[in-house]
XYZ file of C-alpha atoms in Angstrom:
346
model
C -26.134 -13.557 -1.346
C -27.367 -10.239 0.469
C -27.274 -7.748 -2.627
C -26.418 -10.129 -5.352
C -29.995 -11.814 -5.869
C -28.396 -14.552 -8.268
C -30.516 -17.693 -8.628
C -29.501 -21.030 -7.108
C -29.967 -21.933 -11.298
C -27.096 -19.679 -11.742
C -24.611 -21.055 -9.179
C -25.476 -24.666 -9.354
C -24.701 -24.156 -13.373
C -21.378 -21.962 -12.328
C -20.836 -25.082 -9.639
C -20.959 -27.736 -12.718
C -19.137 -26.134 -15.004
C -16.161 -25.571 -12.160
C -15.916 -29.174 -10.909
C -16.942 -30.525 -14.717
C -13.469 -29.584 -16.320
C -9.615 -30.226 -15.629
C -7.661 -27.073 -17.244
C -9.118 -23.860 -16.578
C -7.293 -20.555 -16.931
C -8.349 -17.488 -15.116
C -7.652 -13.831 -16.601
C -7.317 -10.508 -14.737
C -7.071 -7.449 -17.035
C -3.705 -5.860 -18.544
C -1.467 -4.091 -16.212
C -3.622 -5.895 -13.001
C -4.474 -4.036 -9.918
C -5.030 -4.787 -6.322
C -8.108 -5.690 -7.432
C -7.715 -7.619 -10.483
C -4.615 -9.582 -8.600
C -6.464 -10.278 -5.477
C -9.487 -11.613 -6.796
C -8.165 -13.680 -9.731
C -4.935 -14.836 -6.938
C -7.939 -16.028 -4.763
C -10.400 -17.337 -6.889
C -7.929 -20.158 -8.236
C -6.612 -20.953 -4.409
C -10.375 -21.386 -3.741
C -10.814 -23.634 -7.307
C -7.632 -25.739 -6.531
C -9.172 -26.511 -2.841
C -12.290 -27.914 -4.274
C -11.289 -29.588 -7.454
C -7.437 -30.970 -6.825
C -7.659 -33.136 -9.943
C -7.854 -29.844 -11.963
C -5.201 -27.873 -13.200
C -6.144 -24.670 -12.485
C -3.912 -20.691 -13.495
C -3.511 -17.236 -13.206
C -2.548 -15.441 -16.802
C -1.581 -11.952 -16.275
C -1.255 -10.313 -19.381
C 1.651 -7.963 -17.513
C 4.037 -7.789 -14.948
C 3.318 -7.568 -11.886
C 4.170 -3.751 -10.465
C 6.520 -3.295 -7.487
C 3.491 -2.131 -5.257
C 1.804 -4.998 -5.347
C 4.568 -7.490 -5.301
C 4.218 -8.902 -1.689
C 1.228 -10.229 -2.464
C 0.003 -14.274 -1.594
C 0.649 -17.008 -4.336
C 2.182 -14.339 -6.882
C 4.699 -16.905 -7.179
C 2.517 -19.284 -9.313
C 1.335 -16.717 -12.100
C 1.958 -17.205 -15.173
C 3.204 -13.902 -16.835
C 2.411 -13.182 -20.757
C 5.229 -10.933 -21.478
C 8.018 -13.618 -20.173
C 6.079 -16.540 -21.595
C 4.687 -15.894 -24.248
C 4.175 -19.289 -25.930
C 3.395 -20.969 -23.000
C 0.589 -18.833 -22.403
C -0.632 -19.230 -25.880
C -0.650 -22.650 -25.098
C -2.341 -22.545 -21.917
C -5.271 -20.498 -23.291
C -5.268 -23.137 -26.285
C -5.710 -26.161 -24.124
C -7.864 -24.491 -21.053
C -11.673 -26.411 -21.466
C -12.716 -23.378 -19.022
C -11.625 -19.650 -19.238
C -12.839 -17.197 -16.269
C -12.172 -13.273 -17.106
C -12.479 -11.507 -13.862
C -12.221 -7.456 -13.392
C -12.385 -6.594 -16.909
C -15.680 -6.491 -19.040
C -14.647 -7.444 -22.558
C -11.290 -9.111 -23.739
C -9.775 -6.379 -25.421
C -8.752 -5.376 -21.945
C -5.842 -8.337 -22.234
C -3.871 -5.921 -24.506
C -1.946 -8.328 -26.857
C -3.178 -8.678 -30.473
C -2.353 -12.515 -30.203
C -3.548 -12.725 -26.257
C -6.952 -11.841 -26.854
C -7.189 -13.595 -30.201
C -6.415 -16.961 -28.913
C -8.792 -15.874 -26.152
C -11.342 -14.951 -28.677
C -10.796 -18.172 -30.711
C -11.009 -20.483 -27.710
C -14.192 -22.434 -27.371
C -14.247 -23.373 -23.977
C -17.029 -21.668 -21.565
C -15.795 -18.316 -20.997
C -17.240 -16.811 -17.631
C -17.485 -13.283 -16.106
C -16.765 -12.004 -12.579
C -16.799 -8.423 -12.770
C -18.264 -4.912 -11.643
C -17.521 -2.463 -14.786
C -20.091 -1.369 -16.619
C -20.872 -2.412 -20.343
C -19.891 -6.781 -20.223
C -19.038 -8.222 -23.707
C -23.111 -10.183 -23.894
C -21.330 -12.985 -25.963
C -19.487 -14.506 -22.371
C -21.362 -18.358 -21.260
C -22.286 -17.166 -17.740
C -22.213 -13.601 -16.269
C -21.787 -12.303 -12.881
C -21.348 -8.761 -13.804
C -22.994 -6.086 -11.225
C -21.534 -2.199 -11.709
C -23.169 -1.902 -8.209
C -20.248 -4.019 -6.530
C -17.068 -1.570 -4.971
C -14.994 -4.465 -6.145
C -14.904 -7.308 -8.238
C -13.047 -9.275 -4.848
C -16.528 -8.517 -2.965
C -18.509 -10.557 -5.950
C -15.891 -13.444 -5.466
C -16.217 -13.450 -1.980
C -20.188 -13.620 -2.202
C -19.763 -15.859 -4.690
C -17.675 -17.956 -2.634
C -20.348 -18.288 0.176
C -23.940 -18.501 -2.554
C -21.347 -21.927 -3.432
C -20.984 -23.071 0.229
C -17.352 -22.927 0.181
C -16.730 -20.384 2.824
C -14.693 -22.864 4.685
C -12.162 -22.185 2.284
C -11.480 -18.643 2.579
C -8.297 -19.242 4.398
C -6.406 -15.910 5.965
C -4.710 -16.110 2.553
C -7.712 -15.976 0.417
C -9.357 -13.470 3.102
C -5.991 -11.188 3.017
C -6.233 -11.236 -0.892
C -9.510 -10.422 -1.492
C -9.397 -7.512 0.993
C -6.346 -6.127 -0.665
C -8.548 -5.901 -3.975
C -11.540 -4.069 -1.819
C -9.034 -1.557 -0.036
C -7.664 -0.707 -3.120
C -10.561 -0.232 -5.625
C -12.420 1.752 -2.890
C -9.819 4.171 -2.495
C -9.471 2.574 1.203
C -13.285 3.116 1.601
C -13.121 6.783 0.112
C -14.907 5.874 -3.257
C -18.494 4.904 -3.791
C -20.624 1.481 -3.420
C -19.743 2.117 -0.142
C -22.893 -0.316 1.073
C -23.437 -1.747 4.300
C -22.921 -5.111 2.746
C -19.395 -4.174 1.963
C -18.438 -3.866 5.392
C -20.300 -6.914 6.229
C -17.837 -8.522 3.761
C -14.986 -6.915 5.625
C -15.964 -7.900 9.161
C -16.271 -11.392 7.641
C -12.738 -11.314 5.794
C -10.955 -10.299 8.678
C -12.669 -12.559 11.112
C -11.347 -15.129 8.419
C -7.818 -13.596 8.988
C -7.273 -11.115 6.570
C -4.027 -8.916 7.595
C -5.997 -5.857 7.043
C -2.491 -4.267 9.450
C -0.081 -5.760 6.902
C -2.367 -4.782 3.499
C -1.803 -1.357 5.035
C 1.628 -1.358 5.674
C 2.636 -2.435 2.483
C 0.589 0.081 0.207
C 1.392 2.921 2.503
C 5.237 2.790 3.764
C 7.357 0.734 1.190
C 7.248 3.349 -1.558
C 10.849 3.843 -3.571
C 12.362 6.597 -3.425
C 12.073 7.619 -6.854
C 8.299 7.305 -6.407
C 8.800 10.138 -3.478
C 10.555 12.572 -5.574
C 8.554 12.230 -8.572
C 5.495 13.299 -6.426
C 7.661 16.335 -5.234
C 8.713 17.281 -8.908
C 4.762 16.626 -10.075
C 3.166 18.788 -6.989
C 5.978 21.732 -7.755
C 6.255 21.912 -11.744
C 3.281 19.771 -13.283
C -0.012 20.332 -11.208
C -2.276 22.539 -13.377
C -5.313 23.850 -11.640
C -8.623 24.827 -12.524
C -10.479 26.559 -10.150
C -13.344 27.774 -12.403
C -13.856 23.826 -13.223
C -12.994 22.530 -9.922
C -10.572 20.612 -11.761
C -6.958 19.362 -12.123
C -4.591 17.807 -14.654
C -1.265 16.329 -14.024
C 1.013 15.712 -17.595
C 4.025 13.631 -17.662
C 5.534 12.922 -20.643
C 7.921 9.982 -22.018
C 11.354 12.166 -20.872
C 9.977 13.316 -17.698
C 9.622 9.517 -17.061
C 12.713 8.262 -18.094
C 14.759 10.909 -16.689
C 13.514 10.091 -12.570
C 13.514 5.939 -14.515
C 10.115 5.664 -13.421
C 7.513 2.666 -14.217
C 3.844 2.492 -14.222
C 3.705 1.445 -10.819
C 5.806 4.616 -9.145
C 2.886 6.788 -10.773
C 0.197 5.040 -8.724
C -1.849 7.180 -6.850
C -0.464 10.300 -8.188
C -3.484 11.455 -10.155
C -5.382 11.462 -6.431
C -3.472 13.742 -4.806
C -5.237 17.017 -6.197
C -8.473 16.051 -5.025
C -7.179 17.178 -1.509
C -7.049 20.928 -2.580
C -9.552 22.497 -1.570
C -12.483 23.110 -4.005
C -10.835 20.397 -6.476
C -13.430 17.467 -7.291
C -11.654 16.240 -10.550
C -8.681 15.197 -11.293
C -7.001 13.644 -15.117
C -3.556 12.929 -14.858
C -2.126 12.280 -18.828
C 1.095 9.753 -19.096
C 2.763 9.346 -22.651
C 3.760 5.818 -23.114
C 5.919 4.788 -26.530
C 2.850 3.796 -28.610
C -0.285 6.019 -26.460
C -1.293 7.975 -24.270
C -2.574 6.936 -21.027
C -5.412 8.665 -18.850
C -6.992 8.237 -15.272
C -9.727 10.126 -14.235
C -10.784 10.194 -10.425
C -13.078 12.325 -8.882
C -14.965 12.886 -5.278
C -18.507 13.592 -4.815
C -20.741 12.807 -7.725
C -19.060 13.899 -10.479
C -18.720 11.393 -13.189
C -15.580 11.092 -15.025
C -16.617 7.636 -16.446
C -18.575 10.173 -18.332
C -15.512 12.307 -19.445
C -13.344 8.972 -20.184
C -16.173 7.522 -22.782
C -17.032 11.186 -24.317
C -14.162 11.688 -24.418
C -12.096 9.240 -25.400
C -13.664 5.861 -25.463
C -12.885 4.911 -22.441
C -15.004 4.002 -19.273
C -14.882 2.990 -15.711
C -16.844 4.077 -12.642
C -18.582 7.012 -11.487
C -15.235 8.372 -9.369
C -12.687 6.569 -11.048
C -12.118 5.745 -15.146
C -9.499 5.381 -18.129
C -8.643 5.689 -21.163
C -6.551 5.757 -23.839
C -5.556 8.185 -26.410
C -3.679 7.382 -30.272
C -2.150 11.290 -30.074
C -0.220 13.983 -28.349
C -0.421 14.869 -25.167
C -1.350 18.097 -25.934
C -4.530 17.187 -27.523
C -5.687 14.702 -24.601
C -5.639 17.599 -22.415
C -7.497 19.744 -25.129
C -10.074 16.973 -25.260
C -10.192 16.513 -21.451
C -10.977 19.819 -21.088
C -13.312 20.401 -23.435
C -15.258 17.278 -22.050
C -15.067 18.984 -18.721
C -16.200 22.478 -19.389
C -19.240 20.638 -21.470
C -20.064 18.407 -18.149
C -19.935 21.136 -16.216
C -21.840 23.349 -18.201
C -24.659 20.713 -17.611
C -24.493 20.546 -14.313
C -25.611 24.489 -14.281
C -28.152 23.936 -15.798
């Protein structure tokens, strides 16, 4: 379907395999995003339309953060960290596992998570644009090129004839996922076929005014002053790198009682200054220490995240995580910068 040159071989085997089993569990990575949620959210409302008989799940290996909690059909995930058994189970007894936005399962987090994932031997299929897919999955739709991993399902959705159920649910989540993980069309894969999926999502319904409203003007206020405080005392700049880091650290976040979710966005805000194409903002959890990297342009800070840390992601936009202080993230972030940058004088 237009960019994704799939075989009909490849469909009719994912169409068999879908309407050949009864319990089938669909993934989305740990702490899931607009993207993650909207495609895996829609994906199993499309699966339960054409197979009824089957019993058919969302596993989120996290809560679902405040931002994104006005989303469709939320209402029927099941959650890992409040059911922990039961999702055990689940994985256990699913004859069909689909992992969608996330490349490998060691993106589920949980020790015992991904090892019952590991251990199960149903079909395990991938939907998924990151770079670098796991080889061992049973059938792989993985294509980097894709702004989204919503914009595969949706092609996917019409290569398997099933357009007709793309209601302005399914339409509104899968352009949620889209809007997000293209910085609302900021970011690249910014192809002509990605506004063709648009059009076609919001001629199917999708609330493109609502999505809007509700990731732009429903922000706590904690979230509002903890930009303030992180503009005024915790923006470092680097002019000579065209670069930016933002550090928060375990008491910074406790003392405004923020969560993951009231950090969102934060670590795109430099990228507005003038002359400032890179941004790394460093969070100390309990056990780690988190990283996003976003840049504009073509700078590629999947490149600093992997160097760097082991990490990965796309060209403007990556993560990673780091088993030290937050002092020596930002050592190693910018010693993966000025190296990058080096090269690109040369």
């Amino acid at each position: 379907m237009g960019k994704y040159q799939w075989s009909v071989e490849r469909v009719e085997q994912l169409r068999q395999l879908i309407l050949s089993h009864r319990n089938i569990i669909i993934l989305p990575h740990t702490a899931p995003d607009g993207d993650a949620l909207g495609s895996t959210l829609a994906w199993a409302k499309v699966l339960q339309t054409v197979h009824p008989e089957a019993t058919i799940r969302v596993l989120s290996p996290d809560r679902i953060e405040n931002y994104l909690s006005w989303l469709p059909l939320l209402d029927e995930l099941l959650i890992y960290p409040d059911a922990e058994e039961e999702s055990l189970r689940a994985i256990h007894e699913a004859d069909l596992l689909f992992h969608l936005d996330h490349n490998q399962p060691s993106r589920l987090r949980y020790a015992p998570l991904i090892e019952a994932v590991e251990q199960s031997k149903a079909p395990h299929i991938l939907i998924d644009h990151h770079l670098d897919p796991d080889p061992t999955f049973t059938l792989n739709f993985s294509y980097p090129e894709a702004s989204a991993t919503c914009e595969l399902v949706h092609a996917l959705i019409l290569s398997l004839g099933w357009e007709q159920y793309i209601t302005s649910e399914v339409a509104t989540l899968l352009l949620t996922g889209i809007i997000t993980d293209t910085g609302r069309f900021m970011y690249s894969h910014l192809s002509p076929e990605l506004f063709v999926t648009t059009s076609d999502l919001l001629a199917r319904g999708a609330d493109y005014l609502h999505i809007i409203d509700r990731l732009t003007y429903h922000n706590p206020e904690i979230q509002i002053r903890l930009q303030g405080y992180v503009l005024d005392q915790k923006l470092e700049l680097y002019p000579e790198l065209r670069a930016a880091c933002i550090i928060l650290t375990q008491e910074e976040l406790q003392r405004f009682g923020a969560t993951k979710g009231d950090t969102e966005g934060l670590v795109n805000i430099p990228l507005t200054i003038e002359g400032i194409d890179c941004c790394c903002f460093i969070r100390e959890d309990k056990t780690q220490v988190k990283l996003s990297f976003r840049s504009t342009g073509t700078f590629p800070v999947n490149q600093l995240a992997s160097t760097g840390f082991g990490g990965g992601g796309h060209l403007n936009a990556a993560g990673a995580e780091y088993q030290g202080s937050i002092q020596e993230a930002k050592n190693i972030y910018l010693c993966e910068l000025r190296k990058l940058r080096a090269q690109e004088a040369i």
